[in-house]
Amino acid sequence: MPWDRNQMAARAAEELEDGMYVNLGIGIPTLVANYTGDKDITLQSENGMLGMGAFPFEGEEDADVINAGKQTITELDRTSYFDSATSFGMIRGGKIACAILGAMEVAENGDLANWMIPGKLVKGMGGAMDLVAGVKRVVVVMDHQNKKGESKLLKACTLPLTGAGVVDRVITNLGVFDVVDGGLKIIECADGVTEQELRAATEATIIN
Amino acid sequence: MKKVYSSAREALDGLLFDDMLIAAGGFGLCGIPELLLAAIRDAGTKGLTFASNNAGVDDFGIGILLQTKQVRKMMSSYVGENAEFMRQYLEGELEVEFNPQGTLAERMRAGGAGIPGFYTKTGVGTQIAEGKDHKDFDGETYIMERGIVADLAIVKAWKADDTGNLIFRKTARNFNVPAAMCGKVCVAEVEEIVPRGSLDPDHIHLPGVYVHRIVQGTHEKRIEQRTTRKKESA
């Protein structure tokens, strides 16, 4: 059985270490916050907050406390607020240890595409280009294949890039890969997925 | 010098002209200068270029100026939530220059800090880097981005004193600080103007040197994505 969304998020949470400042993207990456256990993790929201709390209780929403997905959230006892230039200063400056984000395509050289599809509506890259260029470690969490059943781990991205050579690790529903010299290295297979199945589902060069 | 004005309309008097560049604070609908945007709509100024992270929604924020076709160009990082925006963009009526969010913030900050250009690794190897100056520092490649100096900055703060010292509230600070910095003139709308001396000087987020006019008003502060959890599941 491939991993489901929550299992992928739980696996991604294993990437986080005690004391880390971390930025989580929208979608499955958001679920990672549910699996950090006892680790002391501080979540950054790039609109200007460190120490992001849970959603508010009904009736306690504050229009001035939102995350980067424009959702109402809450603050914690450790929370700090700052402006957007300061926020991206800490991202670009490598102060954020890890970003976990989704992707449309990842190439074997670490190229990442997740912001536009030519011919389709372009909404913008938001902070994704800054994050992948700036944070110390980029972990991608995504389905292994697209809706047509084609590998999203490619020899080369076909879509416009969000960042070139920026991805360190990819966690899919089928397994875990590192981007290394020459291609991708299988780190782990999802429960019940064989290495042969993993290789067969992957277009990118696998070096081990 | 008097900085306090009695309405958004008066606070913008003499500052608006067609084809101008306006830097606006806010992220999504959080911390946007909603009263000043409404006053710009009422003034009818045309051909506007906005440096603003987002473009509002159809009936709130910059969206109200799209409905009246007062905007020629947006410099933004994300514009997804606005149907009229998308219509004008796809019809070619509206020009959009996508900027990575951190690059947009830094372009504003730099413009306000007297820095005409800077190098960043954000966007290297992507469409954003095309046509831009590339330079290697310590073995890594960077691209040059330009500082933005706007004809006018419009921002929203929580509290001001009458000298223009500003305090923002929580994540509503966002782009308001860099936007204010990059304006040749900056107008701030606030929830409350307090007497000078009542704000702790150590707690000022933006010194009054950046703020030329202030207006107090009542804000709708609309929520874009209301997300909650149930008490019993806590």
Coordinates of C-alpha atoms in Angstrom, one line a residue:
Chain A
M1 CA 0.0 0.0 0.0
P2 CA 1.4 3.4 -0.9
W3 CA 1.4 6.0 1.8
D4 CA -1.7 8.2 2.2
R5 CA -1.6 12.0 2.7
N6 CA -1.3 11.6 6.5
Q7 CA 1.4 8.9 6.3
M8 CA 3.4 11.2 3.9
A9 CA 3.1 14.0 6.3
A10 CA 4.2 11.8 9.2
R11 CA 7.2 10.7 7.2
A12 CA 8.0 14.3 6.4
A13 CA 7.8 15.2 10.1
E14 CA 10.7 12.8 10.7
E15 CA 12.9 15.3 8.7
L16 CA 12.5 17.9 11.4
E17 CA 14.9 18.1 14.3
D18 CA 14.4 19.6 17.7
G19 CA 14.9 23.4 17.8
M20 CA 14.3 23.9 14.0
Y21 CA 12.6 26.9 12.5
V22 CA 10.5 25.5 9.6
N23 CA 8.3 26.8 6.8
L24 CA 5.5 24.5 5.7
G25 CA 3.7 24.9 2.4
I26 CA 0.1 24.5 1.6
G27 CA -1.6 21.1 1.2
I28 CA 0.1 17.9 2.6
P29 CA 3.0 20.0 4.1
T30 CA 0.5 21.8 6.4
L31 CA -0.4 18.4 7.9
V32 CA 3.2 17.9 8.9
A33 CA 2.6 20.1 11.9
N34 CA 0.3 17.3 13.3
Y35 CA 3.2 14.8 13.5
T36 CA 6.1 16.7 15.1
G37 CA 5.5 15.0 18.5
D38 CA 7.7 16.2 21.3
K39 CA 10.1 18.0 19.1
D40 CA 10.5 21.8 19.7
I41 CA 9.6 23.1 16.3
T42 CA 8.8 26.8 15.5
L43 CA 6.8 27.3 12.4
Q44 CA 7.3 30.4 10.2
S45 CA 4.6 32.0 8.2
E46 CA 6.2 34.1 5.5
N47 CA 3.7 36.9 5.8
G48 CA 5.4 37.8 9.0
M49 CA 5.2 35.4 11.9
L50 CA 7.3 33.0 13.8
G51 CA 5.6 30.6 16.2
M52 CA 2.4 29.8 14.3
G53 CA -0.4 28.3 16.4
A54 CA -3.5 26.2 15.5
F55 CA -6.7 27.5 13.9
P56 CA -8.7 29.6 16.3
F57 CA -11.9 28.4 18.1
E58 CA -15.1 29.5 16.4
G59 CA -15.8 33.1 17.3
E60 CA -12.2 33.9 18.2
E61 CA -10.9 34.6 14.7
D62 CA -8.8 37.7 14.4
A63 CA -8.5 39.3 11.0
D64 CA -5.0 40.5 11.9
V65 CA -3.7 36.9 12.6
I66 CA -3.5 34.9 9.3
N67 CA -1.0 32.5 7.8
A68 CA 0.5 32.6 4.3
G69 CA -2.6 30.8 3.0
K70 CA -4.7 33.7 4.3
Q71 CA -6.3 31.4 6.9
T72 CA -7.1 32.6 10.4
I73 CA -4.7 31.1 12.9
T74 CA -3.6 31.8 16.5
E75 CA -0.4 32.9 18.2
L76 CA 1.7 31.0 20.8
D77 CA 3.6 32.2 23.8
R78 CA 6.8 32.2 21.7
T79 CA 5.3 34.1 18.7
S80 CA 6.9 37.1 17.1
Y81 CA 5.7 39.3 14.3
F82 CA 7.7 41.2 11.7
D83 CA 7.3 42.8 8.3
S84 CA 7.6 41.1 4.9
A85 CA 11.1 42.4 4.2
T86 CA 12.4 41.0 7.5
S87 CA 10.5 37.8 7.0
F88 CA 12.2 37.1 3.6
G89 CA 15.5 38.3 5.0
M90 CA 15.4 35.4 7.4
I91 CA 14.4 33.1 4.6
R92 CA 17.0 34.3 2.1
G93 CA 19.6 34.5 4.8
G94 CA 19.4 30.8 5.5
K95 CA 18.0 31.3 9.1
I96 CA 15.1 29.0 8.3
A97 CA 16.4 25.4 8.6
C98 CA 13.9 23.6 6.4
A99 CA 11.0 24.2 4.0
I100 CA 8.6 21.4 3.3
L101 CA 6.5 22.1 0.2
G102 CA 4.5 20.5 -2.6
A103 CA 5.5 20.3 -6.3
M104 CA 4.3 19.5 -9.7
E105 CA 7.6 18.2 -10.9
V106 CA 11.1 17.5 -9.5
A107 CA 14.0 16.7 -11.7
E108 CA 17.0 14.4 -10.9
N109 CA 19.3 17.5 -10.6
G110 CA 17.0 19.0 -7.9
D111 CA 15.1 21.4 -10.2
L112 CA 11.7 22.2 -8.8
A113 CA 8.6 23.3 -10.7
N114 CA 5.5 24.2 -8.7
W115 CA 4.3 27.6 -9.8
M116 CA 2.9 27.7 -13.3
I117 CA 1.6 25.6 -16.2
P118 CA 2.0 27.4 -19.6
G119 CA -1.4 28.1 -21.2
K120 CA -3.2 27.8 -17.9
L121 CA -4.0 30.6 -15.5
V122 CA -0.9 31.9 -13.7
K123 CA -1.6 33.1 -10.2
G124 CA 2.0 33.8 -9.2
M125 CA 4.8 32.2 -7.3
G126 CA 4.1 33.9 -4.0
G127 CA 7.0 33.2 -1.7
A128 CA 8.0 29.8 -3.2
M129 CA 11.0 31.0 -5.2
D130 CA 12.4 32.9 -2.2
L131 CA 11.9 29.8 0.1
V132 CA 13.5 27.3 -2.2
A133 CA 16.5 29.6 -2.9
G134 CA 17.0 30.6 0.7
V135 CA 16.2 28.0 3.3
K136 CA 18.9 25.5 4.3
R137 CA 17.1 22.3 3.3
V138 CA 14.2 21.8 0.8
V139 CA 12.0 18.8 1.3
V140 CA 9.3 18.1 -1.3
V141 CA 6.2 16.1 -0.4
M142 CA 4.1 15.1 -3.4
D143 CA 2.3 12.3 -5.2
H144 CA 4.8 10.2 -7.1
Q145 CA 2.7 10.3 -10.3
N146 CA 0.3 12.8 -11.9
K147 CA -3.3 12.1 -12.7
K148 CA -2.3 10.5 -15.9
G149 CA -0.1 8.0 -14.0
E150 CA 3.1 9.7 -15.3
S151 CA 6.2 10.1 -13.1
K152 CA 6.6 13.5 -11.4
L153 CA 10.2 12.7 -10.7
L154 CA 11.8 13.5 -14.1
K155 CA 15.1 13.6 -15.9
A156 CA 14.3 17.2 -16.6
C157 CA 11.4 19.4 -15.6
T158 CA 9.0 20.3 -18.4
L159 CA 7.3 23.2 -16.6
P160 CA 8.9 26.6 -15.8
L161 CA 11.1 26.3 -12.7
T162 CA 10.5 27.6 -9.3
G163 CA 14.2 27.0 -8.4
A164 CA 17.2 25.3 -10.1
G165 CA 19.0 22.6 -8.2
V166 CA 17.2 23.4 -5.0
V167 CA 15.6 20.2 -3.8
D168 CA 17.4 18.0 -1.2
R169 CA 14.9 15.3 -0.5
V170 CA 11.6 14.1 -2.0
I171 CA 8.9 12.2 -0.1
T172 CA 6.2 10.7 -2.3
N173 CA 3.4 8.2 -1.7
L174 CA 5.8 5.5 -2.9
G175 CA 9.0 6.3 -1.2
V176 CA 11.8 8.7 -0.2
F177 CA 14.6 10.0 -2.4
D178 CA 17.6 12.2 -2.0
V179 CA 19.0 14.3 -4.8
V180 CA 22.6 13.4 -5.2
D181 CA 25.3 13.7 -7.9
G182 CA 24.1 11.8 -11.0
G183 CA 20.5 11.5 -10.0
L184 CA 18.2 10.3 -7.3
K185 CA 19.1 7.9 -4.5
I186 CA 16.4 5.7 -3.0
I187 CA 16.4 6.2 0.8
E188 CA 13.3 4.3 1.6
C189 CA 10.3 2.5 0.1
A190 CA 6.8 3.1 1.4
D191 CA 5.3 0.3 3.3
G192 CA 4.4 -2.6 0.9
V193 CA 6.1 -0.9 -2.1
T194 CA 9.0 -2.9 -3.6
E195 CA 12.1 -1.3 -4.9
Q196 CA 11.3 -2.7 -8.3
E197 CA 7.9 -1.0 -8.2
L198 CA 9.5 2.3 -7.1
R199 CA 12.0 2.1 -10.0
A200 CA 9.3 1.3 -12.5
A201 CA 7.2 4.3 -11.4
T202 CA 10.1 6.7 -11.7
E203 CA 11.4 8.4 -14.9
A204 CA 14.4 10.1 -13.2
T205 CA 17.7 8.3 -13.1
I206 CA 18.1 6.3 -9.9
I207 CA 21.7 5.8 -9.0
N208 CA 21.5 3.0 -6.4
Chain B
M1 CA 3.8 70.4 10.5
K2 CA 0.3 69.0 10.6
K3 CA 0.1 65.3 9.5
V4 CA -3.4 64.4 10.7
Y5 CA -6.2 64.7 8.1
S6 CA -9.9 64.2 8.8
S7 CA -10.7 61.9 5.8
A8 CA -9.0 59.6 3.4
R9 CA -10.1 62.0 0.6
E10 CA -8.4 64.9 2.2
A11 CA -5.3 62.9 3.1
L12 CA -4.8 62.2 -0.6
D13 CA -5.6 65.7 -1.8
G14 CA -3.0 66.8 -4.4
L15 CA -1.1 63.5 -4.3
L16 CA -2.9 61.6 -7.1
F17 CA -2.2 61.9 -10.8
D18 CA -2.8 59.6 -13.8
D19 CA -0.2 56.9 -14.6
M20 CA 1.4 57.0 -11.2
L21 CA 3.1 54.2 -9.3
I22 CA 1.5 53.4 -5.9
A23 CA 3.0 51.0 -3.4
A24 CA 0.3 49.5 -1.2
G25 CA 0.7 47.6 2.1
G26 CA -1.2 44.5 3.0
F27 CA -1.0 40.7 2.5
G28 CA -4.2 39.2 1.0
L29 CA -6.9 41.3 2.7
C30 CA -4.9 41.6 5.9
G31 CA -3.6 45.0 6.7
I32 CA -4.7 46.6 3.5
P33 CA -5.3 50.4 3.3
E34 CA -9.0 49.9 2.5
L35 CA -10.1 53.5 3.2
L36 CA -7.4 55.0 1.0
L37 CA -8.1 52.5 -1.8
A38 CA -11.8 53.6 -1.7
A39 CA -10.8 57.2 -1.8
I40 CA -8.6 56.6 -4.9
R41 CA -11.6 54.9 -6.6
D42 CA -13.7 58.0 -5.8
A43 CA -11.0 60.3 -7.1
G44 CA -11.1 58.4 -10.5
T45 CA -7.3 58.5 -11.0
K46 CA -6.5 56.4 -14.1
G47 CA -3.6 54.3 -15.5
L48 CA -2.3 53.3 -12.0
T49 CA 0.5 50.9 -11.5
F50 CA 0.4 49.1 -8.1
A51 CA 3.3 47.5 -6.3
S52 CA 1.3 45.3 -4.0
N53 CA 1.7 41.7 -3.0
N54 CA -1.9 40.8 -4.0
A55 CA -4.7 42.4 -5.9
G56 CA -7.6 42.0 -3.4
V57 CA -10.8 40.3 -4.2
D58 CA -13.5 41.4 -6.5
D59 CA -15.2 43.9 -4.2
F60 CA -12.5 44.7 -1.6
G61 CA -9.0 46.0 -1.7
I62 CA -7.4 46.8 -5.0
G63 CA -10.2 44.8 -6.6
I64 CA -12.5 47.8 -6.4
L65 CA -10.1 49.8 -8.6
L66 CA -10.0 46.9 -11.1
Q67 CA -13.8 47.1 -11.4
T68 CA -13.5 50.8 -12.4
K69 CA -10.6 50.0 -14.7
Q70 CA -8.3 52.4 -13.0
V71 CA -5.4 50.0 -12.8
R72 CA -3.0 49.5 -15.8
K73 CA -0.4 47.3 -14.2
M74 CA 0.2 45.1 -11.1
M75 CA 3.6 44.3 -9.6
S76 CA 2.6 41.3 -7.4
S77 CA 3.6 37.9 -6.2
Y78 CA 0.2 36.2 -6.1
V79 CA -3.1 37.3 -7.6
G80 CA -5.3 34.2 -7.4
E81 CA -8.4 35.4 -5.6
N82 CA -10.0 37.8 -8.0
A83 CA -12.2 37.0 -11.0
E84 CA -12.3 40.4 -12.5
F85 CA -8.5 40.6 -12.2
M86 CA -8.3 37.3 -14.1
R87 CA -10.7 38.5 -16.8
Q88 CA -8.7 41.7 -17.5
Y89 CA -5.4 39.9 -17.3
L90 CA -6.5 37.2 -19.8
E91 CA -8.1 39.9 -22.1
G92 CA -4.8 41.8 -22.1
E93 CA -6.3 44.8 -20.5
L94 CA -4.1 44.5 -17.4
E95 CA -0.3 44.1 -17.3
V96 CA 1.1 41.9 -14.6
E97 CA 4.7 41.7 -13.5
F98 CA 5.2 38.7 -11.2
N99 CA 7.8 39.2 -8.5
P100 CA 8.8 36.6 -6.0
Q101 CA 7.3 37.8 -2.7
G102 CA 10.6 38.3 -0.9
T103 CA 12.0 40.1 -3.9
L104 CA 9.0 42.4 -4.0
A105 CA 9.4 43.2 -0.3
E106 CA 13.1 43.8 -0.6
R107 CA 12.7 46.0 -3.7
M108 CA 10.4 48.2 -1.7
R109 CA 12.7 48.2 1.3
A110 CA 15.8 48.9 -0.8
G111 CA 14.0 51.7 -2.8
G112 CA 13.2 53.4 0.5
A113 CA 16.7 52.8 1.9
G114 CA 18.5 54.5 -1.0
I115 CA 19.6 51.2 -2.6
P116 CA 18.8 51.3 -6.4
G117 CA 19.6 47.6 -6.9
F118 CA 20.7 44.5 -5.1
Y119 CA 21.7 40.9 -5.8
T120 CA 19.6 37.9 -4.7
K121 CA 19.7 34.2 -5.4
T122 CA 15.9 34.1 -5.5
G123 CA 14.8 33.2 -9.1
V124 CA 18.2 32.2 -10.5
G125 CA 17.7 29.7 -13.3
T126 CA 14.0 30.6 -13.6
Q127 CA 11.9 32.9 -16.0
I128 CA 12.3 35.6 -13.4
A129 CA 16.1 35.8 -14.1
E130 CA 15.7 36.3 -17.9
G131 CA 17.3 39.6 -19.0
K132 CA 18.6 40.4 -15.5
D133 CA 22.2 41.0 -14.7
H134 CA 23.9 37.9 -13.2
K135 CA 26.9 38.0 -10.9
D136 CA 28.8 35.4 -9.0
F137 CA 29.7 36.0 -5.3
D138 CA 31.7 33.4 -3.4
G139 CA 31.0 30.7 -6.0
E140 CA 27.2 31.3 -6.1
T141 CA 25.2 33.0 -8.8
Y142 CA 22.9 35.9 -8.0
I143 CA 20.6 38.2 -10.1
M144 CA 20.2 41.9 -9.8
E145 CA 16.8 43.3 -8.8
R146 CA 15.9 47.0 -8.8
G147 CA 14.8 49.0 -5.8
I148 CA 11.3 50.5 -6.1
V149 CA 10.6 54.1 -5.5
A150 CA 6.8 54.8 -5.6
D151 CA 5.2 58.1 -6.3
L152 CA 2.9 57.4 -3.3
A153 CA 2.8 54.8 -0.6
I154 CA -0.5 53.9 1.1
V155 CA -0.4 51.8 4.2
K156 CA -2.6 50.7 7.1
A157 CA -1.5 50.7 10.7
W158 CA -3.1 50.0 14.1
K159 CA -2.0 53.1 16.0
A160 CA -0.3 56.3 15.2
D161 CA 0.7 59.4 17.2
D162 CA 0.2 62.8 15.5
T163 CA 3.9 62.8 14.4
G164 CA 3.3 59.7 12.3
N165 CA 5.0 57.1 14.4
L166 CA 3.3 53.9 13.6
I167 CA 2.5 50.6 15.4
F168 CA 1.1 47.7 13.5
R169 CA -0.9 44.8 14.9
K170 CA 0.2 41.1 14.5
T171 CA 0.4 39.8 10.9
A172 CA -1.2 43.0 9.6
R173 CA 2.3 44.6 9.6
N174 CA 3.4 42.5 6.5
F175 CA 4.1 44.7 3.5
N176 CA 3.1 47.9 5.2
V177 CA 6.6 48.7 6.5
P178 CA 8.5 48.2 3.2
A179 CA 5.7 49.9 1.2
A180 CA 5.7 52.9 3.4
M181 CA 9.5 53.2 3.2
C182 CA 9.5 53.3 -0.7
G183 CA 7.0 56.1 -1.1
K184 CA 8.1 59.6 -2.1
V185 CA 5.1 60.4 0.0
C186 CA 3.4 58.1 2.4
V187 CA -0.2 58.2 3.6
A188 CA -1.2 56.0 6.5
E189 CA -4.7 55.1 7.6
V190 CA -4.9 53.9 11.2
E191 CA -7.5 52.5 13.6
E192 CA -6.5 55.0 16.3
I193 CA -4.5 58.2 16.6
V194 CA -3.2 58.7 20.1
P195 CA -1.6 61.7 21.7
R196 CA 2.2 62.0 21.3
G197 CA 4.0 60.6 24.3
S198 CA 1.5 57.8 24.7
L199 CA 3.4 55.3 22.5
D200 CA 6.5 53.7 23.9
P201 CA 9.4 55.0 21.7
D202 CA 11.0 51.5 22.0
H203 CA 7.9 49.9 20.5
I204 CA 7.5 52.0 17.3
H205 CA 7.5 49.8 14.3
L206 CA 7.8 52.6 11.7
P207 CA 9.2 56.0 12.6
G208 CA 7.3 59.0 11.6
V209 CA 10.0 60.2 9.2
Y210 CA 8.5 57.8 6.7
V211 CA 4.9 58.9 7.2
H212 CA 3.7 62.2 5.8
R213 CA -0.1 62.1 6.3
I214 CA -2.3 60.2 8.7
V215 CA -6.0 59.5 8.8
Q216 CA -8.0 57.7 11.4
G217 CA -11.0 55.6 10.3
T218 CA -13.2 52.6 10.8
H219 CA -12.0 49.4 9.1
E220 CA -14.0 46.5 7.9
K221 CA -10.9 44.2 8.2
R222 CA -12.5 41.4 6.1
I223 CA -11.2 37.8 6.6
E224 CA -10.3 36.0 3.4
Q225 CA -10.2 32.4 4.7
R226 CA -12.1 31.9 7.9
T227 CA -10.7 28.7 9.4
T228 CA -11.6 27.5 12.9
R229 CA -11.5 24.4 15.0
K230 CA -14.3 23.1 17.3
K231 CA -13.9 23.6 21.0
E232 CA -14.6 19.9 21.9
S233 CA -11.9 18.7 19.6
A234 CA -9.2 20.8 21.3

